[in-house]
Short mmCIF file of C-alpha atoms in Angstrom, two decimals:
data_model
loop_
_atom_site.label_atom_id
_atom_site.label_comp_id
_atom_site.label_asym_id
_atom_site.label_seq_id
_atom_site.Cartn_x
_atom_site.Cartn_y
_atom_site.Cartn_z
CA UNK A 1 -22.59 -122.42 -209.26
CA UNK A 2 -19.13 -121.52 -207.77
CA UNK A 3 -16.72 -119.03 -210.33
CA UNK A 4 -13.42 -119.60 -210.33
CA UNK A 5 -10.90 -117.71 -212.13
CA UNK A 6 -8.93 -119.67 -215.14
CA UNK A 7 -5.26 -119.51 -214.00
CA UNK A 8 -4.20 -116.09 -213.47
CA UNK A 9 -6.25 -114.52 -215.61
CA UNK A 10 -9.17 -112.24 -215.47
CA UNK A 11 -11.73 -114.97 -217.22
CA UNK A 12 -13.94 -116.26 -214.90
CA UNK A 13 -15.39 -119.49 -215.34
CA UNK A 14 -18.09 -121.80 -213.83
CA UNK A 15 -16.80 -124.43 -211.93
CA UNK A 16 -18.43 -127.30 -213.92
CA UNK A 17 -18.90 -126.52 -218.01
CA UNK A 18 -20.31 -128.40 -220.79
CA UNK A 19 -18.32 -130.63 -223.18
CA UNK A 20 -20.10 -130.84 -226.49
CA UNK A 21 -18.28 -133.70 -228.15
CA UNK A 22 -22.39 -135.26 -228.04
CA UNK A 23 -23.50 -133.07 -230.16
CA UNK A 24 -23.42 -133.79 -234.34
CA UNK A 25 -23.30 -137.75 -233.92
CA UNK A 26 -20.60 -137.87 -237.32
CA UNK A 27 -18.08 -140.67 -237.73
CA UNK A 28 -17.14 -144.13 -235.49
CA UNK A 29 -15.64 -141.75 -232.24
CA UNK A 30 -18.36 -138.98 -232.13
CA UNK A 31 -21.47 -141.31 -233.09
CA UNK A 32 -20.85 -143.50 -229.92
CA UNK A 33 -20.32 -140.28 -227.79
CA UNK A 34 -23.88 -139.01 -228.70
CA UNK A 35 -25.85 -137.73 -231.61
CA UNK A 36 -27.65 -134.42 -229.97
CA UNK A 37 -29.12 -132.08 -232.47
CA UNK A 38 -29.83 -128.66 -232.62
CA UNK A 39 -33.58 -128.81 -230.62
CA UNK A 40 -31.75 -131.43 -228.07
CA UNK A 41 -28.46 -129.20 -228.03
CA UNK A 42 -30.39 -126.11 -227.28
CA UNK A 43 -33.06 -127.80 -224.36
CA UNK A 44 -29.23 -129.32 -222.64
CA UNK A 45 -27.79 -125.80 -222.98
CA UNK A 46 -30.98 -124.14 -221.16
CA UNK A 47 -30.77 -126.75 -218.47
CA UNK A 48 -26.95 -125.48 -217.87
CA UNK A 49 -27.86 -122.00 -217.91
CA UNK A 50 -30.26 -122.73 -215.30
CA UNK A 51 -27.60 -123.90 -213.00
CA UNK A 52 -24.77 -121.89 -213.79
CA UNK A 53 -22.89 -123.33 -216.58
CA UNK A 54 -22.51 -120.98 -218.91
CA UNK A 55 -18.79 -122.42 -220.56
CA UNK A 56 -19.46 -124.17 -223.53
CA UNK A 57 -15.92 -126.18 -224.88
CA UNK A 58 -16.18 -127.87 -228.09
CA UNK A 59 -13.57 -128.84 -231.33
CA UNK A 60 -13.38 -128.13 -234.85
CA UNK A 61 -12.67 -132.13 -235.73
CA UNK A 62 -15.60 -133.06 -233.33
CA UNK A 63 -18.51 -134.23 -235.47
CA UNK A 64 -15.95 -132.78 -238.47
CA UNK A 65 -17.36 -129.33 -237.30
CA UNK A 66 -20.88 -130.11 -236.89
CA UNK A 67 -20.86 -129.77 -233.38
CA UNK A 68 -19.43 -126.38 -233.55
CA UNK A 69 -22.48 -125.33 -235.98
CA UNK A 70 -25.12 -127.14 -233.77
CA UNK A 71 -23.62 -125.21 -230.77
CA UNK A 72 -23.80 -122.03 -232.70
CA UNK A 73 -27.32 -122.35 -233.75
CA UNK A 74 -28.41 -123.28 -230.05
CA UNK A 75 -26.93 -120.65 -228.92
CA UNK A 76 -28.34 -117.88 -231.57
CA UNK A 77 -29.55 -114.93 -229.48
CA UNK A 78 -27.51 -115.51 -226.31
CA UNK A 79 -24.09 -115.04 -227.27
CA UNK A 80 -23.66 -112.87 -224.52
CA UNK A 81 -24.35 -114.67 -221.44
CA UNK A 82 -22.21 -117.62 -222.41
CA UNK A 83 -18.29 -118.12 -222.67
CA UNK A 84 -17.40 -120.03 -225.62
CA UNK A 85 -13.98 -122.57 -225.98
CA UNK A 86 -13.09 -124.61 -228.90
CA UNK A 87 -9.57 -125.88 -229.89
CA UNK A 88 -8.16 -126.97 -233.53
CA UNK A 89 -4.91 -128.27 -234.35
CA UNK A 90 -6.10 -131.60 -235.17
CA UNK A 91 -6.72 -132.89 -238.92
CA UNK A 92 -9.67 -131.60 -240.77
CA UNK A 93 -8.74 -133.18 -244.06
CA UNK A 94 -6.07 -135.31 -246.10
CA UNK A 95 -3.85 -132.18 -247.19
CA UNK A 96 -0.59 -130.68 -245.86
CA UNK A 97 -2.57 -127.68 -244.68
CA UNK A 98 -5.54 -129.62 -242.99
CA UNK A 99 -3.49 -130.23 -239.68
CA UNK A 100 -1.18 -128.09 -237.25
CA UNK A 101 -1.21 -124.77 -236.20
CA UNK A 102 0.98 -122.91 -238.48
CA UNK A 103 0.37 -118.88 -238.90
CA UNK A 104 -1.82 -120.22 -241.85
CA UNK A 105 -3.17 -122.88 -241.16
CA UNK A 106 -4.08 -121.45 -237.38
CA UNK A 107 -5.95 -118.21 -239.00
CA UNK A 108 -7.84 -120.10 -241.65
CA UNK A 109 -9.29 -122.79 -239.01
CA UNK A 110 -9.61 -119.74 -236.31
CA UNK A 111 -12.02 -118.06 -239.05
CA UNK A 112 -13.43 -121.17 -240.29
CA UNK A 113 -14.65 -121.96 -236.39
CA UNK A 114 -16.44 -118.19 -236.07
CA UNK A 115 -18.50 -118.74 -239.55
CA UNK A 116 -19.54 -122.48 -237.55
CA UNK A 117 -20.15 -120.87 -234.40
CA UNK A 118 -21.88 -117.78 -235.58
CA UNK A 119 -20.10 -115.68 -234.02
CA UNK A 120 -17.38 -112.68 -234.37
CA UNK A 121 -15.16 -113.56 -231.45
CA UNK A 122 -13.72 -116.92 -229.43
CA UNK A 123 -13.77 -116.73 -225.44
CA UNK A 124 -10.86 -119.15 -225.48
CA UNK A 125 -8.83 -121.00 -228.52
CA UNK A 126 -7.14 -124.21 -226.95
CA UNK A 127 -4.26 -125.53 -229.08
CA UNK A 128 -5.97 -129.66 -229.56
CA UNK A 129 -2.37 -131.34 -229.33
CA UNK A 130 1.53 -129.99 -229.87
CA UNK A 131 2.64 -129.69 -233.76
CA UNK A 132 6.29 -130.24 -233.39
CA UNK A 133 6.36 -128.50 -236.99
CA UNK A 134 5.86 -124.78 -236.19
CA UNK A 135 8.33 -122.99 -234.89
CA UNK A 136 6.90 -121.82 -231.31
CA UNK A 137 7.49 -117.75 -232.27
CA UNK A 138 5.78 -118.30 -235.18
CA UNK A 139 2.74 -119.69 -233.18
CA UNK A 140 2.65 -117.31 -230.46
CA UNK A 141 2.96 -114.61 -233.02
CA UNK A 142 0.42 -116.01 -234.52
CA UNK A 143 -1.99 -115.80 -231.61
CA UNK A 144 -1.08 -112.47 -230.56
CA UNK A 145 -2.16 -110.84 -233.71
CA UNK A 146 -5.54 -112.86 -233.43
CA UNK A 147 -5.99 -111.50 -230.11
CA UNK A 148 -5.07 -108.39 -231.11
CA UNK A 149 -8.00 -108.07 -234.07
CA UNK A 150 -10.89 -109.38 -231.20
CA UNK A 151 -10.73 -112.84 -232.35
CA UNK A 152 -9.84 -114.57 -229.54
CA UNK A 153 -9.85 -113.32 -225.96
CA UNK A 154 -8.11 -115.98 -224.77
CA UNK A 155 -5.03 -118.64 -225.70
CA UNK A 156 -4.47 -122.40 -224.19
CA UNK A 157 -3.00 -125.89 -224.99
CA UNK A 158 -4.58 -129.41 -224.64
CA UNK A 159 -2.84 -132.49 -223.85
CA UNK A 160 0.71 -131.02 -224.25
CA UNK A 161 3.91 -132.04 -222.80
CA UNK A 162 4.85 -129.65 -219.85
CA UNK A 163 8.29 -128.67 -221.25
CA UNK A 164 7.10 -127.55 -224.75
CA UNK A 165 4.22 -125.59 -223.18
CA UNK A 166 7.08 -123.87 -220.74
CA UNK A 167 8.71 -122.79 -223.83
CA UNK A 168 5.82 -121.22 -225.04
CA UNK A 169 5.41 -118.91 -221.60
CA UNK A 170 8.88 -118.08 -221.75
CA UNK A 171 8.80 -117.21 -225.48
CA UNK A 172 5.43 -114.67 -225.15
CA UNK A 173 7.64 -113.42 -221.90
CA UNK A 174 10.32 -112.69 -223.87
CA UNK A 175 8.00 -110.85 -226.62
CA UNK A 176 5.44 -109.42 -224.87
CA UNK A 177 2.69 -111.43 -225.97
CA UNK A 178 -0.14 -112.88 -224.56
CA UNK A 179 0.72 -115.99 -222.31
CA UNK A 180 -1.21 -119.68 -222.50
CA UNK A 181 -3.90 -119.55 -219.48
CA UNK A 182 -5.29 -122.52 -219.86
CA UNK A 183 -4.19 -126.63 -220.65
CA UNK A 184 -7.37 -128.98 -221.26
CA UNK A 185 -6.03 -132.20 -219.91
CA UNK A 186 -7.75 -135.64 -218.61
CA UNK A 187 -7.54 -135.96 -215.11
CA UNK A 188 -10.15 -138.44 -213.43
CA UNK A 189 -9.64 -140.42 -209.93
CA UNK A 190 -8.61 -143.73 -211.99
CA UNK A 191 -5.97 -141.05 -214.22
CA UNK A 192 -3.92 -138.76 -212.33
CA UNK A 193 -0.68 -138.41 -214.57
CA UNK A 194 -1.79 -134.86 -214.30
CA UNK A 195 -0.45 -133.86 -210.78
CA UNK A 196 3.00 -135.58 -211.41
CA UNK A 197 4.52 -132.75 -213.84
CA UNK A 198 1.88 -130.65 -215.34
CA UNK A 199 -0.05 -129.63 -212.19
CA UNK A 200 2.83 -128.07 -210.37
CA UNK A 201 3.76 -126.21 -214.11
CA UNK A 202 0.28 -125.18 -213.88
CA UNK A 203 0.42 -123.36 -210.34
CA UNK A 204 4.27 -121.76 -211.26
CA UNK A 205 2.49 -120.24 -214.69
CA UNK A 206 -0.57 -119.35 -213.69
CA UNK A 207 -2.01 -122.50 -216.04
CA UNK A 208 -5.56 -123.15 -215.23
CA UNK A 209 -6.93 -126.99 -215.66
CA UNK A 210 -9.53 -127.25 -217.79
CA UNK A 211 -10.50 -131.11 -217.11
CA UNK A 212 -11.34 -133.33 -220.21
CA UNK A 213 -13.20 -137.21 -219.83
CA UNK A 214 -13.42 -136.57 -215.19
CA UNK A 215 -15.56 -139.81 -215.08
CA UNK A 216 -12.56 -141.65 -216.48
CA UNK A 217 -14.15 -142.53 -220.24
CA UNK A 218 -17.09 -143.51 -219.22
CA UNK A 219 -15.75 -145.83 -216.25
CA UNK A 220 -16.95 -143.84 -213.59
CA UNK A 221 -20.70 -144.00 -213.87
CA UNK A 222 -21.78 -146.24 -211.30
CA UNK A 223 -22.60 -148.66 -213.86
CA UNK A 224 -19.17 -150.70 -214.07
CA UNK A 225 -17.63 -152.16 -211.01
CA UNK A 226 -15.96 -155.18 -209.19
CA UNK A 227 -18.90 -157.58 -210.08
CA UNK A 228 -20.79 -155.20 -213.27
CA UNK A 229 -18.85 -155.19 -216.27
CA UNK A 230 -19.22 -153.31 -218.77
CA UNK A 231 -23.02 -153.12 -219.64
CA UNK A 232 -24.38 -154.22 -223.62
CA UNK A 233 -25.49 -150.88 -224.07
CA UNK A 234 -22.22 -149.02 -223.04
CA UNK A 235 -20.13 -146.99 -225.63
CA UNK A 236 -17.22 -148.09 -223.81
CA UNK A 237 -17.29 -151.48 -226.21
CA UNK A 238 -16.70 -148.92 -229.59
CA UNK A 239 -14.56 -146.17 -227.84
CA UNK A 240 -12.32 -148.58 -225.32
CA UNK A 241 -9.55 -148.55 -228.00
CA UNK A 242 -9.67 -144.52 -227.71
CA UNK A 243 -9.69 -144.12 -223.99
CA UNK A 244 -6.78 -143.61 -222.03
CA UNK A 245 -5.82 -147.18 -220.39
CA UNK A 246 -6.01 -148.25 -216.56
CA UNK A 247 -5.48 -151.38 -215.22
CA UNK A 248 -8.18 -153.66 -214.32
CA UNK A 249 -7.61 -154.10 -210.94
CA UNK A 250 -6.51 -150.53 -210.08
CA UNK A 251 -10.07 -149.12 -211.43
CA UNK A 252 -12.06 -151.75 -209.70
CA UNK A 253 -10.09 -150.58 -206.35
CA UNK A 254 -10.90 -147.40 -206.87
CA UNK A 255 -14.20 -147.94 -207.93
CA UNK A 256 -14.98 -149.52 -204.57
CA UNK A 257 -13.43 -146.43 -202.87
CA UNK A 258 -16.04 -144.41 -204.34
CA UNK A 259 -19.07 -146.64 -203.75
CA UNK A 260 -18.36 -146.43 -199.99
CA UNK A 261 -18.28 -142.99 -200.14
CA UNK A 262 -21.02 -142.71 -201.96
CA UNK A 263 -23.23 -144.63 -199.81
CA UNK A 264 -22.08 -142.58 -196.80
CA UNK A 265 -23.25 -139.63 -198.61
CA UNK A 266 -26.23 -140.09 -200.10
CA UNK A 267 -24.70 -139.29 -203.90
CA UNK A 268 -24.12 -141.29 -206.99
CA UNK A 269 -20.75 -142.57 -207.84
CA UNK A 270 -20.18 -140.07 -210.42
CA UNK A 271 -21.13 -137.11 -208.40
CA UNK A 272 -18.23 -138.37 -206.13
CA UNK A 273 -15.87 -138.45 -209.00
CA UNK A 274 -16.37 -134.76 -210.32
CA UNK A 275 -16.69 -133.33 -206.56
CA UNK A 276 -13.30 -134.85 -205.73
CA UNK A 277 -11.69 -133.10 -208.69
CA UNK A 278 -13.17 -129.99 -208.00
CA UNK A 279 -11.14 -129.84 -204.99
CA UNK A 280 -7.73 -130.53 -207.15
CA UNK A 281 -4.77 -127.69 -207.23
CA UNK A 282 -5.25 -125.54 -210.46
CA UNK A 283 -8.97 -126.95 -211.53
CA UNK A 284 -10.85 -124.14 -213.14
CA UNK A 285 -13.29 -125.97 -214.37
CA UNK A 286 -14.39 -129.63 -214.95
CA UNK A 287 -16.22 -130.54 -218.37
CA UNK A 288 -18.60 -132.47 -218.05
CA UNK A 289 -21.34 -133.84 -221.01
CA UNK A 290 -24.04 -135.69 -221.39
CA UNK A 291 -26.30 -137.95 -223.96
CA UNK A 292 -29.44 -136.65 -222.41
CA UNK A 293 -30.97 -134.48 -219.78
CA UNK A 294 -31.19 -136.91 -216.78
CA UNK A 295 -27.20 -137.44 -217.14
CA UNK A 296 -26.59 -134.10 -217.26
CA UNK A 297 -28.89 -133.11 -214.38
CA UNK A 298 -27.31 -136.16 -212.15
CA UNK A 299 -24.04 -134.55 -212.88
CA UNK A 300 -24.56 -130.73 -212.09
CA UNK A 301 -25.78 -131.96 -208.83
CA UNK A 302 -21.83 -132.66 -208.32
CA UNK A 303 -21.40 -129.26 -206.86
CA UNK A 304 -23.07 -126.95 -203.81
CA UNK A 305 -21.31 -129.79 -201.54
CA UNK A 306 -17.80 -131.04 -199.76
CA UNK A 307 -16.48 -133.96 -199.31
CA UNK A 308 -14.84 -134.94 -195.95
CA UNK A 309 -11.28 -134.50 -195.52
CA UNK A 310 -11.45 -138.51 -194.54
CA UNK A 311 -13.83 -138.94 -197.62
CA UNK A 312 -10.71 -137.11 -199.75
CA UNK A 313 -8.09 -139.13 -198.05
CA UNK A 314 -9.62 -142.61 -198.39
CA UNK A 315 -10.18 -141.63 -202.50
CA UNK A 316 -6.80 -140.10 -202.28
CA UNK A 317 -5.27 -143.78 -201.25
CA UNK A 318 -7.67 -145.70 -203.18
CA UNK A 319 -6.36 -144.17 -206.69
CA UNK A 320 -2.72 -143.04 -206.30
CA UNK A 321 -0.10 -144.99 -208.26
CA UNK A 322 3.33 -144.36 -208.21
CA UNK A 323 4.60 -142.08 -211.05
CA UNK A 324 7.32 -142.64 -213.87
CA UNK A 325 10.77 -142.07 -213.30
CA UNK A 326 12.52 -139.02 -212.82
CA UNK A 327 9.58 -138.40 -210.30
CA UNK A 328 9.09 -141.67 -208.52
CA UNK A 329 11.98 -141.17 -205.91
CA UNK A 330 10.44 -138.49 -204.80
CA UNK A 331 7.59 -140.27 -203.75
CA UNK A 332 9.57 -143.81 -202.37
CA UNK A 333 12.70 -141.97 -200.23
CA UNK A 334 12.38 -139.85 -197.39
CA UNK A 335 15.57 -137.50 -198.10
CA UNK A 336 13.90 -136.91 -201.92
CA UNK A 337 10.27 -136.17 -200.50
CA UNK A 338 12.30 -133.77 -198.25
CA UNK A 339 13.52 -131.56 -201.29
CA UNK A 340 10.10 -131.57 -203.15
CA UNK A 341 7.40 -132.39 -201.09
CA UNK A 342 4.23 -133.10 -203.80
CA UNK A 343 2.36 -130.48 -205.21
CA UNK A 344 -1.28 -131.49 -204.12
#
């Protein structure tokens, strides 16, 4: 397994890490995603600390915290060989106080996740989405004195918008407190809104990419394609409405991209998927999960190999759209692609 560093920081972390949004099996989202237990949780986790992957990301609102406590119990005894992420933010409940990240709200869920996890400290905290309600000073100061007491080693964001989470960096800056290293965002070969704004942010800060849902939802499997559609026993029929959207046409194009690279190299479709992100600007690490051990063994085998650079550039083609204005000039007229030339 290849170690990369997560942004500019000192953490290093396995290229590919495990996603445990299977595990627990509560409620309409997480029951179609998987239903792993503690016994299954703990034989997937071995199998990833066979290879390498020893970053474990999960949520307080997945499974309503039961996969946080399943993770903790599989890992009882071996706290110390693993890195552990989870992120809150999110609503745990109906009240005024179940949601955000206020100074109040953040410490209560930020103790609430140790007594799940069984354990005394969090490798990283990820902020789930932005909470337009606290006052950015009040949440970096928030996180500073949590990092300060051992609590958290590390502070990032998921899915926020690139100019709030620059306001964040230049507020610790201004403070002296402990800047956002990593953003958890979805980034896939049929979704790559990523590199338009928040990739470049990500290589001025020092923001690593921590890659959420690579296979697209559930798209890129091998099992859905020009002539396949989606299969009776997919989740994709009760999780479609939660998935970010693509066009029909756009993911069969690229889906046909990656079969033909596939069959030139011997590996499944979604090996191709996670091995071209791998090679992405900022990517610390891509999460991957799994129902069971054959998909998780199919997908570690994504790494220890390269693409070709005409492999990259015929996946590259297949998948790029143009982006949303203000950034799509850049892309259509010469004199604009002159001035700012893309990041990746």
């Amino acid at each position: 397994m290849d170690y990369r560093q997560l942004g500019s920081s000192g953490l290093r972390v396995p290229a590919l890490s495990f996603g445990t949004g299977t595990f627990g099996g509560e409620g309409p989202l997480f029951s179609a995603w998987g239903q792993s237990d503690a016994r299954e949780a703990r034989r997937l986790i071995d199998i990833c600390l066979e290879a390498g992957v020893t970053l474990f990301d999960t949520a307080d609102v997945y499974s309503n915290g039961a996969s946080e406590e399943i993770l903790g119990e599989a890992l009882r005894g071996r706290r110390g060989d693993v890195l552990i992420s989870t992120k809150t933010g999110l609503p745990m409940g109906d009240g005024p106080q179940d949601w955000g990240v206020s100074r109040a709200r953040l410490i209560r869920a930020v103790e609430a996740a140790l007594k799940r996890l069984g354990t005394d400290h969090l490798d990283l905290l990820q902020l789930h989405a932005f909470d337009a309600s606290t006052p950015v000073e009040e949440l970096m100061g928030t996180l500073d004195g949590l990092i300060a007491q051992g609590k958290l080693r590390y502070a990032g964001v998921s899915n926020y918008p690139g100019w709030q989470l620059m306001k964040a960096q230049a507020v610790a800056d201004r403070h002296g407190w402990p800047r956002f290293v990593a953003h958890q965002v979805y980034y896939s070969l049929i979704g790559r809104a990523y590199e338009d704004e928040l990739m470049p942010l990500g290589l001025d800060q020092g923001i690593g990419a921590l890659v959420w849902s690579p296979l697209g939802w559930g798209r890129l499997t091998g099992r859905i394609g020009r002539d396949r559609p989606i299969p009776a026993g997919s989740r994709l029929h009760e999780t479609e409405q939660f998935a970010p959207p693509v066009e029909t046409q756009h993911l069969y194009r690229v889906i046909d991209a990656i079969e033909i690279v596939a069959a030139e190299t011997g590996r499944t479709v979604p090996q191709i998927a996670l091995n071209w992100l791998l090679r992405r600007p900022t990517v610390s690490s891509v999460i991957i999960g799994a129902r069971n051990e054959e998909q998780l063994r199919q997908n570690l085998e994504a790494v220890g190999w390269s693409l070709t650079p005409e492999q990259v550039a015929a996946l590259d083609a297949a998948s790029e759209v143009l982006p949303p204005y203000p950034h799509t000039p850049y892309r259509q007229q010469e004199g604009f692609a002159r001035l700012a030339p893309r990041a990746v």
